[in-house]
Amino acid sequence: MADEDVKLIDEKGIRLDGRRFDELRPISIEAGVLKRADGSAYLEWGENKVLAAVYGPREMHPRHAQNPSRAVVQARYNMAAFSVPDRKRPGPDRRSVEISKIMSEALEEIVFVEQFPRASIDVFVEVLEASAGTRCAALTAASVALADAGIPMSDIISSCAAGKIDGQIVLDLGKKEDNYGEADVPLGMVPSSGKITLLQMDGNLTLEEYKQVMELAMGACKKIYQLQRDALKRRYSTSLKNFEEMADDTEEV
Amino acid sequence: MKELISSITKDYLYRLIKDGKRLDGRGLLEHRKLDIETGWIGTAEGSARVHLGDTDVIVGVKMSTGEPFPDTPDRGVMITSAELIPMASPTYEAGPPREDATELARVVDRGIREGKVIDMTKLCIKEGEEVWLAFLDMHILDFDGNLFDACGIAAMAALLDSTVPAETFGFGEDYPLPIDHVVIPTTFYKIKEQIMLDARLEEEMISDARLTVGTNEKGEIVSMQKGLSGVFDYQDTLFCIEKSKEIGDSIRALMKK
């Protein structure tokens, strides 16, 4: 994977996009951005733009996939045709099917699925622009959308990747770093309890390096967790404000 | 699965419409708030996100090179597709495009193709061998009625925003996608003998008939599509065309900004 021609970190330890080894790309999250969906979230993470929507709990289709004792969380990760430099053919490919599966499994851990037998909780994530780390962005946005939909859940999942480039352990790999780096480890976890709900790895790491990678990624998840909570708080403080304004208006009448 | 509307809402809408009124207080020939944002998908050659009230769509243009069609060896190729993704409505399902998505893509395609919006001769690289292919992908994010206008406007705005990525493909310098005309579709809905513009979801659901008219900046009609099982009479169509020019001009003016 490593390419000698591409230098990803300079002598001062600065990466191609100007970040230090332990810096995240800028992240912004907004909850409640769609009208039809029961819950939604829009997230920008560096150049990544993802939108998540939640429908449910609702009747599960196909029927034979219903679980008589609990709800099923069905996540669908989908990339827009224009989200990548070479147009992607619309529809699921093997990669998005795999990501959808591990996202569903991760989210099922936090949702109180036993409260909704036979039901389905559908999570749709659309990647509108992709620039490395979309599965972490997708899972982070999906958690906020689930909370925005008022789905009973124990906590939210935060997700971030760390890896190795030019022999150095770094946080949140960018596009070039992902292509030319030596290892990438996407992590999804519940920061308050330390539960790991998603973990993948590709490349080459020693145990020592793995420890460093996880330390960085887990630390970042805590920061992202705060951003997710802030987005939800903003969402509910605005609705509260609107409600109060409505109440004021009524009094005047 | 189909969109559902309660009888009480239906009756209320009919009563309003009889007096020429609408659910959100708009006039019959008034658009919802239209918001056009271009260029925010960095990976696309051109893009536009359009909010028409709560209807939310995004159109991205991607370009690559390929073989021309044998009957047009000196012209580029445009391929349009629409995805009604399950994010946008509880009734949409994942999977290959169904007939409503296909009609939408074809109506938007027709406006651009028949309106000769793109100068396809300038998209020829080597006659009979290699030309530019322009992929127009429409992504519906939130469905609150009238996708035809939202997507048609977004497609036009995305094309105006597009750059031919010649440098990436080794054909000299990038240049703006050559645009000759600006075609805007306007869609009219007929409910109980009343004609209204830009239906939101509830209105669209009780519509008897639908007519989309695409006009260019000269006021010429370039495409039409009648939908749903109700009917228009000849006078209705004249009325819609007349209004389509007017409304099209106001949206074209908005796009220039």
mmCIF file of N, CA and C in Angstrom, chain B residues 127-201:
data_model
loop_
_atom_site.group_PDB
_atom_site.id
_atom_site.type_symbol
_atom_site.label_atom_id
_atom_site.label_comp_id
_atom_site.label_asym_id
_atom_site.label_seq_id
_atom_site.Cartn_x
_atom_site.Cartn_y
_atom_site.Cartn_z
ATOM 1 N N GLU B 127 -14.488 12.715 -33.532
ATOM 2 C CA GLU B 127 -15.724 12.279 -34.163
ATOM 3 C C GLU B 127 -15.772 10.760 -34.355
ATOM 4 N N GLY B 128 -16.866 10.176 -33.915
ATOM 5 C CA GLY B 128 -17.090 8.742 -34.100
ATOM 6 C C GLY B 128 -16.333 7.886 -33.115
ATOM 7 N N GLU B 129 -15.425 8.480 -32.351
ATOM 8 C CA GLU B 129 -14.626 7.656 -31.446
ATOM 9 C C GLU B 129 -14.810 7.996 -29.974
ATOM 10 N N GLU B 130 -14.619 9.281 -29.670
ATOM 11 C CA GLU B 130 -14.659 9.643 -28.260
ATOM 12 C C GLU B 130 -15.385 10.972 -28.064
ATOM 13 N N VAL B 131 -16.322 10.951 -27.130
ATOM 14 C CA VAL B 131 -17.053 12.175 -26.784
ATOM 15 C C VAL B 131 -17.208 12.239 -25.264
ATOM 16 N N TRP B 132 -17.642 13.405 -24.778
ATOM 17 C CA TRP B 132 -17.927 13.543 -23.346
ATOM 18 C C TRP B 132 -19.288 12.951 -23.028
ATOM 19 N N LEU B 133 -19.340 12.228 -21.900
ATOM 20 C CA LEU B 133 -20.614 11.725 -21.388
ATOM 21 C C LEU B 133 -20.960 12.551 -20.154
ATOM 22 N N ALA B 134 -22.152 13.094 -20.127
ATOM 23 C CA ALA B 134 -22.590 13.845 -18.946
ATOM 24 C C ALA B 134 -23.669 13.045 -18.230
ATOM 25 N N PHE B 135 -23.376 12.673 -16.985
ATOM 26 C CA PHE B 135 -24.349 11.948 -16.167
ATOM 27 C C PHE B 135 -25.045 12.932 -15.236
ATOM 28 N N LEU B 136 -26.351 12.939 -15.316
ATOM 29 C CA LEU B 136 -27.139 13.832 -14.469
ATOM 30 C C LEU B 136 -27.877 12.951 -13.465
ATOM 31 N N ASP B 137 -27.444 12.983 -12.228
ATOM 32 C CA ASP B 137 -28.075 12.134 -11.217
ATOM 33 C C ASP B 137 -28.893 12.970 -10.241
ATOM 34 N N MET B 138 -30.157 12.603 -10.110
ATOM 35 C CA MET B 138 -31.056 13.339 -9.212
ATOM 36 C C MET B 138 -31.277 12.499 -7.974
ATOM 37 N N HIS B 139 -31.093 13.128 -6.841
ATOM 38 C CA HIS B 139 -31.216 12.453 -5.560
ATOM 39 C C HIS B 139 -32.323 13.163 -4.781
ATOM 40 N N ILE B 140 -33.399 12.451 -4.480
ATOM 41 C CA ILE B 140 -34.496 13.074 -3.745
ATOM 42 C C ILE B 140 -34.267 12.838 -2.256
ATOM 43 N N LEU B 141 -34.149 13.923 -1.488
ATOM 44 C CA LEU B 141 -33.831 13.781 -0.065
ATOM 45 C C LEU B 141 -35.066 13.884 0.821
ATOM 46 N N ASP B 142 -36.016 14.731 0.438
ATOM 47 C CA ASP B 142 -37.218 14.939 1.241
ATOM 48 C C ASP B 142 -38.357 15.206 0.268
ATOM 49 N N PHE B 143 -39.409 14.382 0.331
ATOM 50 C CA PHE B 143 -40.473 14.459 -0.666
ATOM 51 C C PHE B 143 -41.718 15.128 -0.103
ATOM 52 N N ASP B 144 -41.966 16.362 -0.530
ATOM 53 C CA ASP B 144 -43.195 17.050 -0.137
ATOM 54 C C ASP B 144 -43.905 17.578 -1.385
ATOM 55 N N GLY B 145 -43.946 16.751 -2.407
ATOM 56 C CA GLY B 145 -44.687 17.088 -3.623
ATOM 57 C C GLY B 145 -43.870 17.799 -4.688
ATOM 58 N N ASN B 146 -44.376 17.747 -5.912
ATOM 59 C CA ASN B 146 -43.819 18.434 -7.078
ATOM 60 C C ASN B 146 -42.325 18.226 -7.306
ATOM 61 N N LEU B 147 -41.968 16.979 -7.511
ATOM 62 C CA LEU B 147 -40.556 16.690 -7.786
ATOM 63 C C LEU B 147 -40.148 17.166 -9.179
ATOM 64 N N PHE B 148 -41.132 17.269 -10.079
ATOM 65 C CA PHE B 148 -40.799 17.656 -11.449
ATOM 66 C C PHE B 148 -40.128 19.027 -11.495
ATOM 67 N N ASP B 149 -40.734 20.003 -10.801
ATOM 68 C CA ASP B 149 -40.152 21.343 -10.841
ATOM 69 C C ASP B 149 -38.852 21.406 -10.039
ATOM 70 N N ALA B 150 -38.873 20.800 -8.851
ATOM 71 C CA ALA B 150 -37.677 20.838 -8.006
ATOM 72 C C ALA B 150 -36.485 20.233 -8.749
ATOM 73 N N CYS B 151 -36.702 19.069 -9.378
ATOM 74 C CA CYS B 151 -35.598 18.388 -10.074
ATOM 75 C C CYS B 151 -35.226 19.110 -11.363
ATOM 76 N N GLY B 152 -36.216 19.602 -12.082
ATOM 77 C CA GLY B 152 -35.931 20.315 -13.329
ATOM 78 C C GLY B 152 -35.113 21.565 -13.074
ATOM 79 N N ILE B 153 -35.476 22.291 -12.040
ATOM 80 C CA ILE B 153 -34.748 23.523 -11.699
ATOM 81 C C ILE B 153 -33.342 23.171 -11.200
ATOM 82 N N ALA B 154 -33.267 22.149 -10.354
ATOM 83 C CA ALA B 154 -31.961 21.734 -9.824
ATOM 84 C C ALA B 154 -31.054 21.244 -10.950
ATOM 85 N N ALA B 155 -31.621 20.501 -11.906
ATOM 86 C CA ALA B 155 -30.828 19.986 -13.023
ATOM 87 C C ALA B 155 -30.266 21.150 -13.839
ATOM 88 N N MET B 156 -31.117 22.116 -14.119
ATOM 89 C CA MET B 156 -30.674 23.283 -14.896
ATOM 90 C C MET B 156 -29.575 24.036 -14.146
ATOM 91 N N ALA B 157 -29.789 24.252 -12.858
ATOM 92 C CA ALA B 157 -28.803 24.983 -12.054
ATOM 93 C C ALA B 157 -27.487 24.211 -11.982
ATOM 94 N N ALA B 158 -27.570 22.882 -11.876
ATOM 95 C CA ALA B 158 -26.363 22.056 -11.798
ATOM 96 C C ALA B 158 -25.592 22.119 -13.116
ATOM 97 N N LEU B 159 -26.310 22.115 -14.232
ATOM 98 C CA LEU B 159 -25.638 22.201 -15.539
ATOM 99 C C LEU B 159 -24.933 23.549 -15.694
ATOM 100 N N LEU B 160 -25.608 24.611 -15.269
ATOM 101 C CA LEU B 160 -25.003 25.949 -15.342
ATOM 102 C C LEU B 160 -23.753 26.031 -14.468
ATOM 103 N N ASP B 161 -23.705 25.199 -13.451
ATOM 104 C CA ASP B 161 -22.591 25.202 -12.504
ATOM 105 C C ASP B 161 -21.444 24.287 -12.958
ATOM 106 N N SER B 162 -21.647 23.545 -14.060
ATOM 107 C CA SER B 162 -20.710 22.472 -14.413
ATOM 108 C C SER B 162 -19.486 22.915 -15.213
ATOM 109 N N THR B 163 -18.399 22.224 -14.952
ATOM 110 C CA THR B 163 -17.145 22.419 -15.665
ATOM 111 C C THR B 163 -16.770 21.105 -16.343
ATOM 112 N N VAL B 164 -16.356 21.172 -17.595
ATOM 113 C CA VAL B 164 -15.895 19.960 -18.281
ATOM 114 C C VAL B 164 -14.478 19.649 -17.777
ATOM 115 N N PRO B 165 -14.280 18.489 -17.153
ATOM 116 C CA PRO B 165 -12.988 18.188 -16.513
ATOM 117 C C PRO B 165 -11.926 17.750 -17.522
ATOM 118 N N ALA B 166 -11.668 18.581 -18.519
ATOM 119 C CA ALA B 166 -10.769 18.210 -19.616
ATOM 120 C C ALA B 166 -9.360 17.893 -19.114
ATOM 121 N N GLU B 167 -8.898 18.664 -18.134
ATOM 122 C CA GLU B 167 -7.533 18.496 -17.648
ATOM 123 C C GLU B 167 -7.319 17.107 -17.049
ATOM 124 N N THR B 168 -8.277 16.692 -16.207
ATOM 125 C CA THR B 168 -8.197 15.382 -15.561
ATOM 126 C C THR B 168 -8.072 14.263 -16.585
ATOM 127 N N PHE B 169 -8.752 14.435 -17.728
ATOM 128 C CA PHE B 169 -8.760 13.381 -18.737
ATOM 129 C C PHE B 169 -7.688 13.597 -19.817
ATOM 130 N N GLY B 170 -6.876 14.652 -19.642
ATOM 131 C CA GLY B 170 -5.786 14.898 -20.577
ATOM 132 C C GLY B 170 -6.212 15.491 -21.911
ATOM 133 N N PHE B 171 -7.248 16.330 -21.892
ATOM 134 C CA PHE B 171 -7.677 16.989 -23.126
ATOM 135 C C PHE B 171 -7.587 18.506 -23.007
ATOM 136 N N GLY B 172 -6.511 18.986 -22.455
ATOM 137 C CA GLY B 172 -6.318 20.430 -22.354
ATOM 138 C C GLY B 172 -6.989 21.021 -21.132
ATOM 139 N N GLU B 173 -7.309 22.309 -21.233
ATOM 140 C CA GLU B 173 -7.812 23.014 -20.059
ATOM 141 C C GLU B 173 -9.294 22.756 -19.815
ATOM 142 N N ASP B 174 -9.664 22.811 -18.539
ATOM 143 C CA ASP B 174 -11.084 22.720 -18.168
ATOM 144 C C ASP B 174 -11.834 23.892 -18.786
ATOM 145 N N TYR B 175 -13.078 23.650 -19.127
ATOM 146 C CA TYR B 175 -13.913 24.758 -19.601
ATOM 147 C C TYR B 175 -15.347 24.569 -19.129
ATOM 148 N N PRO B 176 -16.079 25.690 -19.012
ATOM 149 C CA PRO B 176 -17.458 25.566 -18.526
ATOM 150 C C PRO B 176 -18.282 24.743 -19.507
ATOM 151 N N LEU B 177 -19.194 23.956 -18.990
ATOM 152 C CA LEU B 177 -20.083 23.175 -19.850
ATOM 153 C C LEU B 177 -20.833 24.155 -20.770
ATOM 154 N N PRO B 178 -20.744 23.952 -22.109
ATOM 155 C CA PRO B 178 -21.380 24.904 -23.012
ATOM 156 C C PRO B 178 -22.912 24.855 -22.955
ATOM 157 N N ILE B 179 -23.512 25.917 -22.444
ATOM 158 C CA ILE B 179 -24.970 25.977 -22.269
ATOM 159 C C ILE B 179 -25.553 26.999 -23.243
ATOM 160 N N ASP B 180 -26.508 26.580 -24.048
ATOM 161 C CA ASP B 180 -27.151 27.475 -25.013
ATOM 162 C C ASP B 180 -28.465 28.060 -24.521
ATOM 163 N N HIS B 181 -29.199 27.273 -23.772
ATOM 164 C CA HIS B 181 -30.520 27.732 -23.336
ATOM 165 C C HIS B 181 -30.761 27.387 -21.877
ATOM 166 N N VAL B 182 -31.671 28.163 -21.265
ATOM 167 C CA VAL B 182 -32.053 27.872 -19.892
ATOM 168 C C VAL B 182 -33.524 27.458 -19.874
ATOM 169 N N VAL B 183 -33.732 26.167 -19.677
ATOM 170 C CA VAL B 183 -35.094 25.628 -19.693
ATOM 171 C C VAL B 183 -35.593 25.431 -18.261
ATOM 172 N N ILE B 184 -36.777 25.956 -18.000
ATOM 173 C CA ILE B 184 -37.377 25.801 -16.673
ATOM 174 C C ILE B 184 -38.737 25.106 -16.813
ATOM 175 N N PRO B 185 -38.943 24.028 -16.061
ATOM 176 C CA PRO B 185 -40.256 23.394 -16.084
ATOM 177 C C PRO B 185 -41.165 23.993 -15.015
ATOM 178 N N THR B 186 -42.437 24.095 -15.342
ATOM 179 C CA THR B 186 -43.404 24.469 -14.309
ATOM 180 C C THR B 186 -44.529 23.445 -14.372
ATOM 181 N N THR B 187 -44.958 22.992 -13.210
ATOM 182 C CA THR B 187 -45.957 21.929 -13.167
ATOM 183 C C THR B 187 -47.253 22.443 -12.542
ATOM 184 N N PHE B 188 -48.336 22.201 -13.276
ATOM 185 C CA PHE B 188 -49.664 22.646 -12.843
ATOM 186 C C PHE B 188 -50.474 21.424 -12.442
ATOM 187 N N TYR B 189 -51.285 21.601 -11.411
ATOM 188 C CA TYR B 189 -52.114 20.512 -10.915
ATOM 189 C C TYR B 189 -53.560 20.950 -10.990
ATOM 190 N N LYS B 190 -54.399 20.055 -11.469
ATOM 191 C CA LYS B 190 -55.809 20.385 -11.544
ATOM 192 C C LYS B 190 -56.568 19.627 -10.470
ATOM 193 N N ILE B 191 -57.269 20.389 -9.624
ATOM 194 C CA ILE B 191 -58.077 19.792 -8.578
ATOM 195 C C ILE B 191 -59.462 20.410 -8.678
ATOM 196 N N LYS B 192 -60.473 19.608 -8.917
ATOM 197 C CA LYS B 192 -61.857 20.108 -8.978
ATOM 198 C C LYS B 192 -61.959 21.366 -9.841
ATOM 199 N N GLU B 193 -61.504 21.292 -11.047
ATOM 200 C CA GLU B 193 -61.616 22.398 -12.017
ATOM 201 C C GLU B 193 -60.727 23.603 -11.722
ATOM 202 N N GLN B 194 -60.011 23.588 -10.600
ATOM 203 C CA GLN B 194 -59.086 24.678 -10.317
ATOM 204 C C GLN B 194 -57.683 24.255 -10.742
ATOM 205 N N ILE B 195 -56.938 25.215 -11.298
ATOM 206 C CA ILE B 195 -55.569 24.897 -11.675
ATOM 207 C C ILE B 195 -54.611 25.607 -10.723
ATOM 208 N N MET B 196 -53.699 24.862 -10.179
ATOM 209 C CA MET B 196 -52.741 25.475 -9.263
ATOM 210 C C MET B 196 -51.316 25.052 -9.614
ATOM 211 N N LEU B 197 -50.384 25.912 -9.202
ATOM 212 C CA LEU B 197 -48.972 25.654 -9.473
ATOM 213 C C LEU B 197 -48.349 24.982 -8.256
ATOM 214 N N ASP B 198 -47.322 24.177 -8.504
ATOM 215 C CA ASP B 198 -46.465 23.681 -7.429
ATOM 216 C C ASP B 198 -47.223 23.112 -6.230
ATOM 217 N N ALA B 199 -47.838 21.966 -6.425
ATOM 218 C CA ALA B 199 -48.581 21.339 -5.337
ATOM 219 C C ALA B 199 -47.643 20.790 -4.286
ATOM 220 N N ARG B 200 -48.005 20.969 -3.033
ATOM 221 C CA ARG B 200 -47.290 20.230 -2.002
ATOM 222 C C ARG B 200 -47.942 18.859 -1.895
ATOM 223 N N LEU B 201 -47.362 18.011 -1.077
ATOM 224 C CA LEU B 201 -47.760 16.603 -1.079
ATOM 225 C C LEU B 201 -49.269 16.369 -0.982
#
